[in-house]
Amino acid sequence: MSNGLLDAPPSPHAPPRGRKRWLRWVIAIGVTVVLLIAGVTVGVIVKLTGNLKHDDVTAEDLGATRPPKVAGTAMNVLIVGSDQRDGKNAKYGRRIAGERTDTIMLAHVSSKRDNAMVVSFPRDSLVQLPACRAKTGLTGQQPHLGMINESFNSGGIACTWKTIETLTHIHIDHFVKVDFTGFKSMVDAVGGVEICLPEAVDDKKALLKLAAGRQTVNGEQALGYVRARYSLGDGSDIGRIQRQQMFIASMVKKVMSGETLTNPAKLFGFLDAGTKAVTTDPGLTPSVMKDLAVSLQGLNAGQIRFITTPWHYSLTQPGRVEWVQPQAGKLFQIVSKDESVQGVKGGQTKVSRSKMQIELRNGTYRSGLGTQVAAALEQRGYHITKIGDTPRKPYAKTTVFYGPNGETGVPTLTKDLLVSKTKLVAGAQTSRLVLVLGDDWKGTKPLATNDTESLKGFDATHDTCAS
């Protein structure tokens, strides 16, 4: 955020967790768009099928007790991102034998073809993993409590498929696996993607130098934007995922716009780049893709929602994520029964948390407080743009500073805090809120069991510029 609200230098970011997951995440969502949402591309999808690779998943792999398929023509597609680093992927990091996945998502297309959802499962989720049989080059998996992404390492895509079905009770119809060679060309093929930065960025590690404000980035810049760790957000995995979700929402909007759909060369280039990075099950045939694409022609970007499985950090295993119940179970039930999140009732706020951007500034001497509060707010769906310090300490009272454009969001934030006061900054030209943590900070209020706002996520028309 600009210093128009409070002049305070940013504090060093907390160390990021995990390996680079940015590119796998972005490509996976991009390919979802290619295969499931671009309904006007029927002939192109058929023509580009030759780019696809296939990997068989058998009934024996998935077991005898699978969730029932919902009546109608709803479709659920498992999407995983592979970090295989040989061949063309070798330049994206140190070469490591085999494949892993840090990206697991489920794309749901309704039977009426009037809405679509992309549900993300945090890769650090601590869950009960099922048994998976051994296959060539893979050890298989014994039932145990572990991280959700272990299944791919142990049993490949078939084991990940079985794991998600077991945990969510959602019947999966197909899978899409992607690697990370095509991202830059996909962005360039649509003429760049619009992003918005609260302030200028000069990140030498990410090779990223961009001005503040709304702008269109090319493929090379997009790589830097989604990979940046120290110069954007709060440095956490969840914060980075939120930023990547907003980037992909912007790309979806661009892909579905008249600017792309009416330009055959641009559309073909995007699809060509995407399908070359894809492996699917044999059942995802040209005929299935064609029928799906035809049925989706009336879908618009506002009917495509991005949702993260409700989560909180584990109290028993630091750094791990556990799913929040009953909210997570409700989300899975909505998908399995082919319902719409638009009909979810209970606990909604006047201004959705997912549409709000918050800057945190620590006004206390409590080390790490900003990072802790960022996690608590991100669990509720807020987007944290930056963590910093106040220019003076200690700051006595926890205060929400806001400009005229951000006033409507103040009740949403203050309702989630145990203590806070508010202060209008008349000259501020932004809708972002600045939360200054004071010595009286007591934490956030407990999340009510009927608070299901996080299930709504945000749609592909979401504006990344909150100013």
Short mmCIF file of C-alpha atoms in Angstrom, two decimals:
data_model
loop_
_atom_site.label_atom_id
_atom_site.label_comp_id
_atom_site.label_asym_id
_atom_site.label_seq_id
_atom_site.Cartn_x
_atom_site.Cartn_y
_atom_site.Cartn_z
CA MET A 1 0.00 0.00 0.00
CA SER A 2 1.16 3.52 -0.64
CA ASN A 3 2.24 5.50 2.38
CA GLY A 4 -0.78 7.77 1.99
CA LEU A 5 -2.34 6.13 5.06
CA LEU A 6 0.64 5.44 7.28
CA ASP A 7 4.29 6.04 6.57
CA ALA A 8 6.01 2.89 7.69
CA PRO A 9 8.85 0.91 6.14
CA PRO A 10 8.07 -2.74 5.51
CA SER A 11 9.56 -5.28 7.87
CA PRO A 12 11.42 -8.31 6.53
CA HIS A 13 9.00 -11.02 5.42
CA ALA A 14 8.74 -14.29 7.24
CA PRO A 15 10.66 -17.12 5.54
CA PRO A 16 8.50 -18.78 2.87
CA ARG A 17 7.50 -22.38 3.37
CA GLY A 18 7.98 -25.19 0.87
CA ARG A 19 9.40 -25.39 -2.59
CA LYS A 20 8.39 -23.24 -5.55
CA ARG A 21 4.77 -24.06 -6.24
CA TRP A 22 3.82 -20.98 -8.17
CA LEU A 23 4.18 -22.25 -11.72
CA ARG A 24 2.57 -25.64 -11.20
CA TRP A 25 -0.47 -23.95 -9.64
CA VAL A 26 -0.85 -21.42 -12.42
CA ILE A 27 -0.53 -23.91 -15.28
CA ALA A 28 -3.01 -26.29 -13.70
CA ILE A 29 -5.70 -23.61 -13.52
CA GLY A 30 -4.80 -22.40 -17.00
CA VAL A 31 -5.30 -25.85 -18.45
CA THR A 32 -8.60 -26.14 -16.61
CA VAL A 33 -9.66 -23.07 -18.53
CA VAL A 34 -8.45 -24.62 -21.78
CA LEU A 35 -10.28 -27.90 -21.41
CA LEU A 36 -13.37 -27.02 -19.39
CA ILE A 37 -14.35 -23.40 -19.89
CA ALA A 38 -13.48 -22.14 -23.38
CA GLY A 39 -16.75 -23.35 -24.82
CA VAL A 40 -16.49 -21.58 -28.16
CA THR A 41 -13.34 -23.49 -29.10
CA VAL A 42 -14.98 -26.76 -30.17
CA GLY A 43 -13.18 -27.23 -33.48
CA VAL A 44 -9.86 -26.09 -32.06
CA ILE A 45 -10.01 -28.52 -29.13
CA VAL A 46 -10.58 -31.42 -31.52
CA LYS A 47 -7.76 -30.30 -33.79
CA LEU A 48 -5.33 -29.95 -30.86
CA THR A 49 -6.12 -33.32 -29.31
CA GLY A 50 -2.96 -34.68 -30.91
CA ASN A 51 -0.98 -32.61 -28.42
CA LEU A 52 -2.41 -34.58 -25.49
CA LYS A 53 -0.72 -37.49 -23.74
CA HIS A 54 -2.65 -40.18 -21.86
CA ASP A 55 -2.14 -42.20 -18.67
CA ASP A 56 -4.55 -45.01 -17.77
CA VAL A 57 -6.34 -45.16 -14.40
CA THR A 58 -8.13 -48.48 -13.89
CA ALA A 59 -11.03 -49.63 -11.74
CA GLU A 60 -8.52 -51.73 -9.79
CA ASP A 61 -6.56 -48.55 -8.97
CA LEU A 62 -9.62 -46.77 -7.60
CA GLY A 63 -11.12 -49.63 -5.61
CA ALA A 64 -14.61 -51.07 -5.34
CA THR A 65 -16.17 -48.51 -3.01
CA ARG A 66 -16.16 -45.28 -4.98
CA PRO A 67 -18.56 -42.37 -4.39
CA PRO A 68 -21.65 -42.55 -6.58
CA LYS A 69 -21.76 -40.35 -9.64
CA VAL A 70 -24.33 -37.59 -9.32
CA ALA A 71 -27.33 -37.87 -11.58
CA GLY A 72 -27.19 -35.78 -14.71
CA THR A 73 -24.21 -34.62 -16.72
CA ALA A 74 -22.15 -32.81 -14.08
CA MET A 75 -18.42 -33.36 -14.54
CA ASN A 76 -15.60 -33.39 -11.98
CA VAL A 77 -12.03 -33.22 -13.25
CA LEU A 78 -9.01 -33.73 -10.98
CA ILE A 79 -6.14 -31.41 -11.83
CA VAL A 80 -2.60 -31.96 -10.60
CA GLY A 81 0.60 -30.10 -11.35
CA SER A 82 3.73 -32.16 -11.89
CA ASP A 83 7.21 -30.93 -10.99
CA GLN A 84 9.00 -33.38 -13.28
CA ARG A 85 12.28 -31.69 -14.15
CA ASP A 86 13.76 -33.51 -17.09
CA GLY A 87 13.65 -32.51 -20.76
CA LYS A 88 12.17 -29.07 -21.35
CA ASN A 89 11.37 -28.72 -17.65
CA ALA A 90 15.02 -29.02 -16.55
CA LYS A 91 15.57 -25.26 -16.54
CA TYR A 92 12.95 -24.71 -13.84
CA GLY A 93 15.07 -26.03 -11.00
CA ARG A 94 17.53 -28.62 -9.78
CA ARG A 95 16.95 -31.91 -11.55
CA ILE A 96 15.30 -34.50 -9.31
CA ALA A 97 14.33 -38.00 -10.42
CA GLY A 98 10.64 -38.82 -10.73
CA GLU A 99 7.58 -36.64 -10.21
CA ARG A 100 5.92 -34.88 -7.32
CA THR A 101 2.87 -32.66 -7.09
CA ASP A 102 2.36 -29.57 -4.98
CA THR A 103 -0.85 -28.69 -6.77
CA ILE A 104 -4.13 -30.58 -6.36
CA MET A 105 -7.45 -29.11 -7.52
CA LEU A 106 -10.88 -30.24 -8.59
CA ALA A 107 -12.80 -28.54 -11.41
CA HIS A 108 -16.57 -29.01 -11.19
CA VAL A 109 -18.87 -28.17 -14.10
CA SER A 110 -22.58 -28.23 -13.22
CA SER A 111 -25.01 -30.50 -15.04
CA LYS A 112 -26.98 -27.43 -16.19
CA ARG A 113 -23.72 -25.84 -17.41
CA ASP A 114 -24.68 -22.66 -15.61
CA ASN A 115 -21.70 -22.54 -13.22
CA ALA A 116 -18.25 -23.97 -12.64
CA MET A 117 -15.99 -24.21 -9.59
CA VAL A 118 -12.27 -24.80 -9.14
CA VAL A 119 -11.58 -26.10 -5.62
CA SER A 120 -7.99 -25.99 -4.38
CA PHE A 121 -6.60 -28.38 -1.76
CA PRO A 122 -3.59 -26.90 0.11
CA ARG A 123 -0.62 -29.19 -0.50
CA ASP A 124 0.33 -29.19 3.21
CA SER A 125 -3.08 -30.57 4.23
CA LEU A 126 -2.74 -33.22 6.95
CA VAL A 127 -5.28 -35.95 6.11
CA GLN A 128 -6.02 -39.66 6.47
CA LEU A 129 -4.53 -41.24 3.34
CA PRO A 130 -6.03 -44.47 1.92
CA ALA A 131 -4.28 -47.61 0.71
CA CYS A 132 -3.07 -47.54 -2.91
CA ARG A 133 -1.62 -50.45 -4.83
CA ALA A 134 1.97 -50.49 -6.04
CA LYS A 135 2.60 -49.90 -9.75
CA THR A 136 5.63 -49.91 -11.97
CA GLY A 137 8.19 -47.61 -10.39
CA LEU A 138 5.85 -46.70 -7.52
CA THR A 139 5.82 -48.21 -4.02
CA GLY A 140 2.11 -47.86 -3.35
CA GLN A 141 0.63 -46.35 -0.19
CA GLN A 142 -0.35 -47.77 3.19
CA PRO A 143 -3.21 -46.12 5.11
CA HIS A 144 -1.80 -43.43 7.41
CA LEU A 145 -2.04 -39.82 8.55
CA GLY A 146 0.07 -37.72 6.20
CA MET A 147 0.27 -34.82 3.77
CA ILE A 148 -2.15 -34.94 0.90
CA ASN A 149 0.52 -34.67 -1.78
CA GLU A 150 2.23 -37.88 -0.60
CA SER A 151 -0.27 -39.91 -2.64
CA PHE A 152 1.17 -38.74 -5.94
CA ASN A 153 4.69 -39.67 -4.86
CA SER A 154 3.60 -43.12 -3.70
CA GLY A 155 1.04 -44.18 -6.28
CA GLY A 156 0.94 -41.58 -9.03
CA ILE A 157 -2.16 -39.96 -10.43
CA ALA A 158 -4.32 -43.02 -9.68
CA CYS A 159 -3.51 -42.82 -5.97
CA THR A 160 -4.17 -39.08 -5.87
CA TRP A 161 -7.51 -39.69 -7.61
CA LYS A 162 -8.43 -42.34 -5.00
CA THR A 163 -7.27 -40.10 -2.14
CA ILE A 164 -9.44 -37.15 -3.19
CA GLU A 165 -12.47 -39.36 -3.72
CA THR A 166 -11.94 -40.98 -0.30
CA LEU A 167 -11.55 -37.67 1.53
CA THR A 168 -14.30 -35.69 -0.19
CA HIS A 169 -16.81 -38.37 -1.26
CA ILE A 170 -16.90 -36.66 -4.65
CA HIS A 171 -16.99 -38.88 -7.75
CA ILE A 172 -14.20 -37.87 -10.15
CA ASP A 173 -14.75 -38.40 -13.88
CA HIS A 174 -11.40 -37.47 -15.43
CA PHE A 175 -7.97 -36.08 -14.62
CA VAL A 176 -5.62 -33.55 -16.16
CA LYS A 177 -1.91 -33.53 -15.28
CA VAL A 178 0.31 -30.64 -16.38
CA ASP A 179 3.98 -29.76 -16.24
CA PHE A 180 5.42 -26.26 -16.31
CA THR A 181 6.81 -25.63 -19.79
CA GLY A 182 3.90 -23.78 -21.39
CA PHE A 183 3.05 -20.99 -18.97
CA LYS A 184 4.93 -18.09 -20.58
CA SER A 185 3.69 -18.92 -24.05
CA MET A 186 0.09 -19.22 -22.78
CA VAL A 187 0.26 -15.71 -21.30
CA ASP A 188 1.91 -14.29 -24.41
CA ALA A 189 -0.59 -16.06 -26.67
CA VAL A 190 -3.48 -14.04 -25.23
CA GLY A 191 -1.54 -10.79 -25.40
CA GLY A 192 -0.64 -10.65 -21.71
CA VAL A 193 -2.70 -10.68 -18.52
CA GLU A 194 -3.79 -7.73 -16.38
CA ILE A 195 -2.60 -7.49 -12.77
CA CYS A 196 -2.61 -4.76 -10.16
CA LEU A 197 0.18 -3.92 -7.73
CA PRO A 198 -0.34 -1.83 -4.56
CA GLU A 199 3.16 -0.42 -4.97
CA ALA A 200 6.15 -0.68 -7.30
CA VAL A 201 8.18 -3.90 -7.17
CA ASP A 202 11.90 -4.34 -7.82
CA ASP A 203 12.69 -7.95 -6.91
CA LYS A 204 16.08 -9.08 -8.20
CA LYS A 205 15.56 -12.68 -7.07
CA ALA A 206 12.38 -12.95 -9.13
CA LEU A 207 13.83 -10.77 -11.92
CA LEU A 208 10.75 -8.61 -11.57
CA LYS A 209 10.58 -4.85 -11.90
CA LEU A 210 7.09 -3.37 -12.25
CA ALA A 211 5.43 -0.05 -11.52
CA ALA A 212 2.52 0.33 -9.11
CA GLY A 213 -1.06 0.13 -10.32
CA ARG A 214 -3.03 -1.64 -13.02
CA GLN A 215 -0.99 -3.04 -15.90
CA THR A 216 -0.74 -5.89 -18.42
CA VAL A 217 2.23 -8.23 -18.02
CA ASN A 218 3.75 -10.47 -20.66
CA GLY A 219 4.79 -14.08 -20.10
CA GLU A 220 8.24 -13.30 -18.69
CA GLN A 221 6.85 -10.70 -16.31
CA ALA A 222 4.02 -13.04 -15.32
CA LEU A 223 6.57 -15.67 -14.30
CA GLY A 224 8.27 -13.17 -12.05
CA TYR A 225 4.97 -12.01 -10.61
CA VAL A 226 3.72 -15.46 -9.63
CA ARG A 227 7.11 -16.64 -8.38
CA ALA A 228 7.99 -13.57 -6.27
CA ARG A 229 8.38 -14.46 -2.59
CA TYR A 230 9.93 -11.57 -0.71
CA SER A 231 8.51 -8.49 -2.40
CA LEU A 232 4.78 -9.26 -2.58
CA GLY A 233 2.17 -10.24 -0.01
CA ASP A 234 3.07 -11.75 3.34
CA GLY A 235 5.54 -14.40 2.17
CA SER A 236 3.27 -17.33 3.07
CA ASP A 237 2.15 -20.17 0.82
CA ILE A 238 -1.51 -19.26 1.30
CA GLY A 239 -0.82 -15.64 0.45
CA ARG A 240 0.96 -16.69 -2.71
CA ILE A 241 -1.95 -18.99 -3.63
CA GLN A 242 -4.39 -16.10 -3.22
CA ARG A 243 -2.28 -13.95 -5.52
CA GLN A 244 -2.07 -16.74 -8.07
CA GLN A 245 -5.83 -17.28 -7.91
CA MET A 246 -6.39 -13.63 -8.73
CA PHE A 247 -3.89 -13.87 -11.58
CA ILE A 248 -5.65 -16.89 -13.04
CA ALA A 249 -9.05 -15.23 -12.61
CA SER A 250 -7.69 -12.36 -14.66
CA MET A 251 -6.40 -14.79 -17.29
CA VAL A 252 -9.76 -16.58 -17.44
CA LYS A 253 -11.47 -13.24 -17.99
CA LYS A 254 -9.01 -12.45 -20.77
CA VAL A 255 -9.40 -15.86 -22.42
CA MET A 256 -13.20 -15.60 -22.36
CA SER A 257 -13.25 -12.03 -23.60
CA GLY A 258 -14.19 -11.04 -27.11
CA GLU A 259 -10.63 -9.86 -27.56
CA THR A 260 -9.40 -13.47 -27.38
CA LEU A 261 -12.36 -15.49 -28.62
CA THR A 262 -12.73 -13.44 -31.81
CA ASN A 263 -9.02 -13.68 -32.64
CA PRO A 264 -8.42 -17.19 -34.07
CA ALA A 265 -4.63 -16.90 -34.07
CA LYS A 266 -4.50 -15.73 -30.46
CA LEU A 267 -6.96 -18.37 -29.29
CA PHE A 268 -5.18 -21.16 -31.13
CA GLY A 269 -1.82 -20.10 -29.70
CA PHE A 270 -3.20 -20.22 -26.17
CA LEU A 271 -4.78 -23.64 -26.64
CA ASP A 272 -1.72 -25.01 -28.41
CA ALA A 273 0.56 -23.99 -25.56
CA GLY A 274 -1.80 -25.39 -22.96
CA THR A 275 -2.55 -28.75 -24.53
CA LYS A 276 1.12 -29.49 -25.18
CA ALA A 277 1.66 -29.51 -21.40
CA VAL A 278 -1.25 -31.88 -20.68
CA THR A 279 -1.61 -35.58 -19.81
CA THR A 280 -5.15 -36.94 -19.35
CA ASP A 281 -6.95 -40.22 -18.81
CA PRO A 282 -7.97 -42.02 -22.05
CA GLY A 283 -11.63 -41.37 -21.24
CA LEU A 284 -11.19 -37.65 -21.81
CA THR A 285 -11.60 -38.16 -25.54
CA PRO A 286 -12.03 -35.61 -28.34
CA SER A 287 -15.73 -36.46 -28.35
CA VAL A 288 -16.07 -35.77 -24.61
CA MET A 289 -14.19 -32.48 -24.94
CA LYS A 290 -16.29 -31.45 -27.92
CA ASP A 291 -19.59 -32.20 -26.18
CA LEU A 292 -18.47 -30.39 -23.05
CA ALA A 293 -17.26 -27.37 -25.00
CA VAL A 294 -20.55 -27.10 -26.91
CA SER A 295 -22.53 -27.25 -23.66
CA LEU A 296 -20.44 -24.49 -22.08
CA GLN A 297 -20.91 -21.87 -24.77
CA GLY A 298 -23.31 -19.84 -22.64
CA LEU A 299 -21.10 -19.77 -19.54
CA ASN A 300 -19.57 -16.40 -18.61
CA ALA A 301 -16.63 -15.48 -16.38
CA GLY A 302 -18.90 -14.41 -13.53
CA GLN A 303 -20.18 -17.98 -13.23
CA ILE A 304 -16.70 -19.48 -12.62
CA ARG A 305 -15.63 -19.49 -8.97
CA PHE A 306 -12.26 -20.17 -7.32
CA ILE A 307 -12.47 -21.69 -3.84
CA THR A 308 -9.84 -22.95 -1.38
CA THR A 309 -10.85 -25.78 0.94
CA PRO A 310 -11.52 -24.14 4.36
CA TRP A 311 -8.36 -24.60 6.44
CA HIS A 312 -6.40 -23.66 9.54
CA TYR A 313 -2.84 -24.32 10.63
CA SER A 314 -2.38 -27.51 12.63
CA LEU A 315 -1.87 -27.12 16.38
CA THR A 316 -0.10 -30.50 16.63
CA GLN A 317 2.15 -30.33 13.56
CA PRO A 318 3.39 -26.77 12.95
CA GLY A 319 3.44 -25.75 9.32
CA ARG A 320 0.81 -28.30 8.34
CA VAL A 321 -2.76 -27.45 7.36
CA GLU A 322 -5.96 -29.08 8.59
CA TRP A 323 -9.41 -28.67 7.07
CA VAL A 324 -12.02 -26.69 9.02
CA GLN A 325 -15.24 -28.55 9.72
CA PRO A 326 -18.13 -28.40 9.10
CA GLN A 327 -17.31 -25.87 6.37
CA ALA A 328 -15.05 -28.20 4.34
CA GLY A 329 -17.60 -31.00 4.49
CA LYS A 330 -20.32 -28.60 3.34
CA LEU A 331 -18.21 -27.57 0.34
CA PHE A 332 -17.62 -31.18 -0.67
CA GLN A 333 -21.32 -31.93 -0.29
CA ILE A 334 -22.21 -29.01 -2.57
CA VAL A 335 -19.90 -30.39 -5.26
CA SER A 336 -20.92 -34.03 -4.85
CA LYS A 337 -24.62 -33.15 -5.11
CA ASP A 338 -24.07 -30.69 -7.97
CA GLU A 339 -25.41 -27.74 -6.03
CA SER A 340 -24.36 -24.10 -6.32
CA VAL A 341 -22.34 -22.16 -3.74
CA GLN A 342 -24.47 -19.14 -4.61
CA GLY A 343 -27.23 -20.66 -2.52
CA VAL A 344 -25.11 -21.04 0.63
CA LYS A 345 -26.67 -19.28 3.62
CA GLY A 346 -25.32 -18.28 7.03
CA GLY A 347 -22.57 -16.00 8.32
CA GLN A 348 -22.20 -13.86 5.21
CA THR A 349 -20.83 -10.36 5.67
CA LYS A 350 -21.96 -7.22 3.86
CA VAL A 351 -18.68 -6.97 1.96
CA SER A 352 -17.16 -10.37 1.16
CA ARG A 353 -13.78 -11.06 2.78
CA SER A 354 -12.47 -12.45 -0.50
CA LYS A 355 -12.96 -9.03 -2.11
CA MET A 356 -10.94 -7.21 0.56
CA GLN A 357 -7.22 -6.46 0.66
CA ILE A 358 -5.57 -5.83 4.01
CA GLU A 359 -2.15 -4.43 4.86
CA LEU A 360 -0.83 -5.35 8.32
CA ARG A 361 1.49 -3.18 10.37
CA ASN A 362 2.86 -4.35 13.68
CA GLY A 363 2.77 -1.58 16.26
CA THR A 364 4.04 -3.79 19.08
CA TYR A 365 7.35 -5.35 20.12
CA ARG A 366 5.84 -8.84 19.79
CA SER A 367 8.04 -10.50 17.18
CA GLY A 368 6.17 -12.35 14.47
CA LEU A 369 2.76 -10.96 15.42
CA GLY A 370 2.09 -9.69 11.90
CA THR A 371 2.69 -13.14 10.41
CA GLN A 372 0.42 -14.78 12.98
CA VAL A 373 -2.40 -12.33 12.32
CA ALA A 374 -1.96 -12.67 8.56
CA ALA A 375 -2.51 -16.43 8.86
CA ALA A 376 -5.61 -15.94 11.00
CA LEU A 377 -7.13 -13.52 8.49
CA GLU A 378 -6.16 -15.58 5.45
CA GLN A 379 -7.97 -18.56 6.97
CA ARG A 380 -11.14 -16.47 6.76
CA GLY A 381 -10.54 -15.49 3.15
CA TYR A 382 -8.93 -12.04 3.42
CA HIS A 383 -6.10 -11.17 1.05
CA ILE A 384 -3.02 -9.80 2.83
CA THR A 385 -1.07 -7.48 0.57
CA LYS A 386 1.88 -6.77 2.87
CA ILE A 387 3.20 -7.07 6.42
CA GLY A 388 5.18 -4.15 7.84
CA ASP A 389 5.93 -2.14 10.99
CA THR A 390 4.63 1.17 12.26
CA PRO A 391 7.16 4.04 12.27
CA ARG A 392 6.91 4.24 16.04
CA LYS A 393 6.37 1.67 18.78
CA PRO A 394 4.56 0.79 20.85
CA TYR A 395 1.19 1.57 19.32
CA ALA A 396 -1.39 1.50 22.10
CA LYS A 397 -4.62 0.71 20.28
CA THR A 398 -5.37 -1.71 17.45
CA THR A 399 -6.71 0.52 14.68
CA VAL A 400 -8.23 0.03 11.23
CA PHE A 401 -7.27 2.93 8.95
CA TYR A 402 -9.38 3.39 5.84
CA GLY A 403 -10.04 5.81 3.03
CA PRO A 404 -13.44 6.84 1.65
CA ASN A 405 -13.31 4.04 -0.94
CA GLY A 406 -12.74 1.41 1.72
CA GLU A 407 -15.37 2.43 4.24
CA THR A 408 -17.87 -0.28 3.28
CA GLY A 409 -15.37 -3.00 4.13
CA VAL A 410 -14.59 -1.75 7.65
CA PRO A 411 -17.54 -3.48 9.37
CA THR A 412 -16.53 -6.81 7.82
CA LEU A 413 -13.00 -6.61 9.23
CA THR A 414 -13.84 -5.17 12.65
CA LYS A 415 -16.52 -7.82 13.14
CA ASP A 416 -13.77 -10.45 13.01
CA LEU A 417 -11.51 -8.72 15.57
CA LEU A 418 -11.82 -8.92 19.36
CA VAL A 419 -10.67 -5.33 19.81
CA SER A 420 -10.19 -2.44 17.37
CA LYS A 421 -11.01 1.16 16.70
CA THR A 422 -11.34 2.83 13.30
CA LYS A 423 -9.95 5.99 11.77
CA LEU A 424 -10.84 7.63 8.46
CA VAL A 425 -7.97 9.03 6.39
CA ALA A 426 -9.80 11.49 4.16
CA GLY A 427 -7.16 11.85 1.47
CA ALA A 428 -6.46 8.15 0.92
CA GLN A 429 -7.16 7.05 -2.66
CA THR A 430 -7.49 3.32 -2.08
CA SER A 431 -10.04 0.76 -0.92
CA ARG A 432 -7.40 -1.31 0.90
CA LEU A 433 -7.52 -1.26 4.68
CA VAL A 434 -4.50 -0.87 6.97
CA LEU A 435 -4.76 -2.85 10.19
CA VAL A 436 -2.31 -1.56 12.80
CA LEU A 437 -1.77 -4.07 15.61
CA GLY A 438 -1.55 -2.37 18.99
CA ASP A 439 -0.57 -3.51 22.47
CA ASP A 440 -4.23 -4.20 23.18
CA TRP A 441 -4.39 -6.84 20.41
CA LYS A 442 -6.35 -9.86 21.65
CA GLY A 443 -6.82 -11.85 18.45
CA THR A 444 -9.68 -12.70 16.14
CA LYS A 445 -13.10 -13.89 17.18
CA PRO A 446 -13.86 -17.61 16.94
CA LEU A 447 -15.26 -18.59 13.56
CA ALA A 448 -18.94 -19.49 13.91
CA THR A 449 -19.92 -22.93 12.68
CA ASN A 450 -22.53 -21.33 10.41
CA ASP A 451 -19.97 -18.97 8.88
CA THR A 452 -19.81 -20.40 5.37
CA GLU A 453 -18.67 -17.30 3.50
CA SER A 454 -15.35 -18.95 2.60
CA LEU A 455 -17.28 -21.48 0.50
CA LYS A 456 -18.25 -18.79 -1.98
CA GLY A 457 -14.68 -17.91 -2.99
CA PHE A 458 -14.58 -15.37 -5.80
CA ASP A 459 -15.46 -15.41 -9.48
CA ALA A 460 -13.35 -14.81 -12.54
CA THR A 461 -14.54 -11.20 -12.84
CA HIS A 462 -12.73 -10.38 -9.57
CA ASP A 463 -10.84 -7.11 -9.92
CA THR A 464 -7.23 -7.38 -8.75
CA CYS A 465 -7.03 -3.61 -8.40
CA ALA A 466 -8.54 -2.57 -5.06
CA SER A 467 -7.89 1.12 -5.57
#
